[in-house]
């Protein structure tokens, strides 16, 4: 997105002079096991303990920041690149000829949506055979449960088979809907899907969680393109943390190393893509919840501009894609972000389009921030950046960013306040924390104690940060602010008991979100791309490392091209190339087996 484009809601560019980046030591108590269960019950009933924990987290220090008086509160970070071509033909998004496929012989190659489509067109596979191969791998309604079932919360068998048969018939008649017709995908259980309940990872309550009659707009676009929606994926309960530890539905383990988490809160979606079950999935990102699982699982994740892809009840959360390859991510994003002309906000966005013309290749690095990554994680990310500069024509621009520690705290208690408000409205006729797991009784209880004044100060700080970013994006058109996606590569499962009771470790949660929160708080788009692997702290199997880029509002198309440049690094330059996890499933071969067995009958 050129900074000369026309926007609605663009912040007033203003350079912040009082740059500070002083991180304190997080001193939040860590709770686990039975002590967590007992303590959470006590904390949920005693507000004075919640208030103490809120203050102990360092949330009450925004009134000490200089200069906030001159910024009005900004409650909504939506910045809209206005449409200049309402007649743009969005049907090209799913035209097979626009897809940029990887060579067949690259190491660690995943099947792409184009591979599925080509196999369907040739008759070598059918969508029905793919569905019949996948269902025995993902069903949790059978005994014993399927190999990958913990990554899913629900699959509607009849709906899957009906869609697969319809897609198969379209191919047999020579009338496929396009590139995505018959391609398997999955959807985070935070997203409303027709025929499914949306539990947000909470324990099932049929009174509260009604069967949805209609899918939300981005998923509807994909369904209209013919995808096979294989089911709702596991997530961290209410999307509140970054591990995807879920005692309600089970915790999917990282495909690369079973002693690590998948990352969250869209961990189920990250898992199913990394394990090869589907090439694409939907996630939701309120504090890195697309980018962190994409990073931990070695796949690609895009957090779009706030408000661009579907409606959100939150000032920080957005819906976006997770994908096996950058081209899969691209086609998913373009279809999901097709503007809803009947929506007052989405209708104003210009339709996404393949990037064309010259692209400014500027990498903004705030060195004190980047340097906070652990040694090997930072080293691998720097190697990828050095490649972009040496071989892809990028230029590094040293930048400064203000109030990062305070901004992260402001983001944290803003999203927790929004979660608490939603739960109170959802449970108006009973204690609002009734069905929450122990960690969330503590976490959201603490967030519910946010005073109005501090919430207002947080939104003033949001405006300050957005104004400074606007200054940088105007001064350096095409700038992408680059960091590791997370300070550490992955999050090891410390104790097995944590999977039974959950885990409350706010210190590590905050640390894991150190780079990702800024895009959520300010509404900017950001992309996470795998760039390597590092030795684990425990278990077998190296864990993925990912680089992140955050761009100007509306710059998703340029970020995708950034990701394509990094894809070249991973496949062709990185020692050993891309690696698939041991649990990776060759769904195409298994679908061929299904067809051969059917032909032999």
PDB file of N, CA, C and O in Angstrom, residues 201-227:
ATOM      1  N   UNK A 201     -13.682 -22.731  22.538  1.00  0.00           N
ATOM      2  CA  UNK A 201     -12.837 -23.591  23.341  1.00  0.00           C
ATOM      3  C   UNK A 201     -13.352 -23.866  24.737  1.00  0.00           C
ATOM      4  O   UNK A 201     -12.673 -24.539  25.523  1.00  0.00           O
ATOM      5  N   UNK A 202     -14.528 -23.355  25.079  1.00  0.00           N
ATOM      6  CA  UNK A 202     -15.102 -23.620  26.394  1.00  0.00           C
ATOM      7  C   UNK A 202     -15.801 -24.973  26.397  1.00  0.00           C
ATOM      8  O   UNK A 202     -16.064 -25.566  25.348  1.00  0.00           O
ATOM      9  N   UNK A 203     -16.099 -25.473  27.600  1.00  0.00           N
ATOM     10  CA  UNK A 203     -16.826 -26.731  27.684  1.00  0.00           C
ATOM     11  C   UNK A 203     -18.197 -26.560  27.040  1.00  0.00           C
ATOM     12  O   UNK A 203     -18.785 -25.473  27.057  1.00  0.00           O
ATOM     13  N   UNK A 204     -18.708 -27.626  26.449  1.00  0.00           N
ATOM     14  CA  UNK A 204     -19.962 -27.540  25.707  1.00  0.00           C
ATOM     15  C   UNK A 204     -21.122 -27.151  26.620  1.00  0.00           C
ATOM     16  O   UNK A 204     -21.304 -27.716  27.707  1.00  0.00           O
ATOM     17  N   UNK A 205     -21.904 -26.179  26.184  1.00  0.00           N
ATOM     18  CA  UNK A 205     -23.120 -25.751  26.857  1.00  0.00           C
ATOM     19  C   UNK A 205     -24.127 -25.415  25.762  1.00  0.00           C
ATOM     20  O   UNK A 205     -24.097 -24.342  25.171  1.00  0.00           O
ATOM     21  N   UNK A 206     -25.002 -26.368  25.469  1.00  0.00           N
ATOM     22  CA  UNK A 206     -25.911 -26.210  24.337  1.00  0.00           C
ATOM     23  C   UNK A 206     -26.919 -25.088  24.543  1.00  0.00           C
ATOM     24  O   UNK A 206     -27.466 -24.549  23.576  1.00  0.00           O
ATOM     25  N   UNK A 207     -27.155 -24.704  25.796  1.00  0.00           N
ATOM     26  CA  UNK A 207     -28.074 -23.601  26.058  1.00  0.00           C
ATOM     27  C   UNK A 207     -27.474 -22.269  25.612  1.00  0.00           C
ATOM     28  O   UNK A 207     -28.178 -21.400  25.086  1.00  0.00           O
ATOM     29  N   UNK A 208     -26.179 -22.118  25.823  1.00  0.00           N
ATOM     30  CA  UNK A 208     -25.511 -20.858  25.472  1.00  0.00           C
ATOM     31  C   UNK A 208     -25.018 -20.877  24.033  1.00  0.00           C
ATOM     32  O   UNK A 208     -25.179 -19.901  23.293  1.00  0.00           O
ATOM     33  N   UNK A 209     -24.428 -21.982  23.623  1.00  0.00           N
ATOM     34  CA  UNK A 209     -23.819 -22.046  22.296  1.00  0.00           C
ATOM     35  C   UNK A 209     -24.807 -22.670  21.308  1.00  0.00           C
ATOM     36  O   UNK A 209     -24.923 -23.890  21.207  1.00  0.00           O
ATOM     37  N   UNK A 210     -25.518 -21.843  20.600  1.00  0.00           N
ATOM     38  CA  UNK A 210     -26.532 -22.288  19.655  1.00  0.00           C
ATOM     39  C   UNK A 210     -25.899 -22.684  18.316  1.00  0.00           C
ATOM     40  O   UNK A 210     -24.855 -22.173  17.944  1.00  0.00           O
ATOM     41  N   UNK A 211     -26.574 -23.591  17.618  1.00  0.00           N
ATOM     42  CA  UNK A 211     -26.130 -23.950  16.272  1.00  0.00           C
ATOM     43  C   UNK A 211     -26.307 -22.741  15.360  1.00  0.00           C
ATOM     44  O   UNK A 211     -27.381 -22.138  15.307  1.00  0.00           O
ATOM     45  N   UNK A 212     -25.257 -22.382  14.659  1.00  0.00           N
ATOM     46  CA  UNK A 212     -25.283 -21.199  13.804  1.00  0.00           C
ATOM     47  C   UNK A 212     -26.003 -21.503  12.488  1.00  0.00           C
ATOM     48  O   UNK A 212     -25.767 -22.535  11.860  1.00  0.00           O
ATOM     49  N   UNK A 213     -26.873 -20.596  12.099  1.00  0.00           N
ATOM     50  CA  UNK A 213     -27.603 -20.768  10.853  1.00  0.00           C
ATOM     51  C   UNK A 213     -26.820 -20.267   9.650  1.00  0.00           C
ATOM     52  O   UNK A 213     -27.087 -20.688   8.517  1.00  0.00           O
ATOM     53  N   UNK A 214     -25.858 -19.386   9.896  1.00  0.00           N
ATOM     54  CA  UNK A 214     -25.122 -18.789   8.785  1.00  0.00           C
ATOM     55  C   UNK A 214     -23.664 -18.600   9.173  1.00  0.00           C
ATOM     56  O   UNK A 214     -23.348 -18.241  10.308  1.00  0.00           O
ATOM     57  N   UNK A 215     -22.774 -18.836   8.240  1.00  0.00           N
ATOM     58  CA  UNK A 215     -21.355 -18.588   8.460  1.00  0.00           C
ATOM     59  C   UNK A 215     -21.063 -17.102   8.382  1.00  0.00           C
ATOM     60  O   UNK A 215     -21.769 -16.345   7.699  1.00  0.00           O
ATOM     61  N   UNK A 216     -20.009 -16.668   9.066  1.00  0.00           N
ATOM     62  CA  UNK A 216     -19.621 -15.268   8.955  1.00  0.00           C
ATOM     63  C   UNK A 216     -19.089 -14.996   7.544  1.00  0.00           C
ATOM     64  O   UNK A 216     -18.731 -15.899   6.804  1.00  0.00           O
ATOM     65  N   UNK A 217     -19.009 -13.712   7.206  1.00  0.00           N
ATOM     66  CA  UNK A 217     -18.713 -13.301   5.833  1.00  0.00           C
ATOM     67  C   UNK A 217     -17.447 -13.943   5.255  1.00  0.00           C
ATOM     68  O   UNK A 217     -17.500 -14.505   4.151  1.00  0.00           O
ATOM     69  N   UNK A 218     -16.292 -13.909   5.900  1.00  0.00           N
ATOM     70  CA  UNK A 218     -15.093 -14.493   5.282  1.00  0.00           C
ATOM     71  C   UNK A 218     -15.235 -15.983   4.996  1.00  0.00           C
ATOM     72  O   UNK A 218     -14.799 -16.464   3.947  1.00  0.00           O
ATOM     73  N   UNK A 219     -15.836 -16.730   5.935  1.00  0.00           N
ATOM     74  CA  UNK A 219     -16.031 -18.158   5.722  1.00  0.00           C
ATOM     75  C   UNK A 219     -17.077 -18.396   4.635  1.00  0.00           C
ATOM     76  O   UNK A 219     -16.948 -19.323   3.829  1.00  0.00           O
ATOM     77  N   UNK A 220     -18.094 -17.550   4.594  1.00  0.00           N
ATOM     78  CA  UNK A 220     -19.110 -17.677   3.544  1.00  0.00           C
ATOM     79  C   UNK A 220     -18.475 -17.512   2.162  1.00  0.00           C
ATOM     80  O   UNK A 220     -18.822 -18.210   1.204  1.00  0.00           O
ATOM     81  N   UNK A 221     -17.538 -16.570   2.053  1.00  0.00           N
ATOM     82  CA  UNK A 221     -16.843 -16.397   0.776  1.00  0.00           C
ATOM     83  C   UNK A 221     -16.110 -17.668   0.371  1.00  0.00           C
ATOM     84  O   UNK A 221     -16.106 -18.063  -0.806  1.00  0.00           O
ATOM     85  N   UNK A 222     -15.467 -18.304   1.349  1.00  0.00           N
ATOM     86  CA  UNK A 222     -14.744 -19.541   1.060  1.00  0.00           C
ATOM     87  C   UNK A 222     -15.708 -20.668   0.698  1.00  0.00           C
ATOM     88  O   UNK A 222     -15.451 -21.454  -0.222  1.00  0.00           O
ATOM     89  N   UNK A 223     -16.812 -20.752   1.411  1.00  0.00           N
ATOM     90  CA  UNK A 223     -17.813 -21.783   1.109  1.00  0.00           C
ATOM     91  C   UNK A 223     -18.399 -21.567  -0.279  1.00  0.00           C
ATOM     92  O   UNK A 223     -18.648 -22.537  -1.025  1.00  0.00           O
ATOM     93  N   UNK A 224     -18.619 -20.312  -0.648  1.00  0.00           N
ATOM     94  CA  UNK A 224     -19.119 -20.011  -1.989  1.00  0.00           C
ATOM     95  C   UNK A 224     -18.101 -20.408  -3.061  1.00  0.00           C
ATOM     96  O   UNK A 224     -18.465 -20.656  -4.214  1.00  0.00           O
ATOM     97  N   UNK A 225     -16.817 -20.441  -2.672  1.00  0.00           N
ATOM     98  CA  UNK A 225     -15.760 -20.870  -3.600  1.00  0.00           C
ATOM     99  C   UNK A 225     -15.607 -22.377  -3.627  1.00  0.00           C
ATOM    100  O   UNK A 225     -14.776 -22.904  -4.378  1.00  0.00           O
ATOM    101  N   UNK A 226     -16.374 -23.101  -2.786  1.00  0.00           N
ATOM    102  CA  UNK A 226     -16.420 -24.562  -2.863  1.00  0.00           C
ATOM    103  C   UNK A 226     -15.522 -25.322  -1.916  1.00  0.00           C
ATOM    104  O   UNK A 226     -15.358 -26.538  -2.067  1.00  0.00           O
ATOM    105  N   UNK A 227     -14.942 -24.673  -0.895  1.00  0.00           N
ATOM    106  CA  UNK A 227     -14.037 -25.396   0.000  1.00  0.00           C
ATOM    107  C   UNK A 227     -14.768 -26.502   0.752  1.00  0.00           C
ATOM    108  O   UNK A 227     -15.989 -26.448   0.932  1.00  0.00           O
TER     109      UNK A 227
END
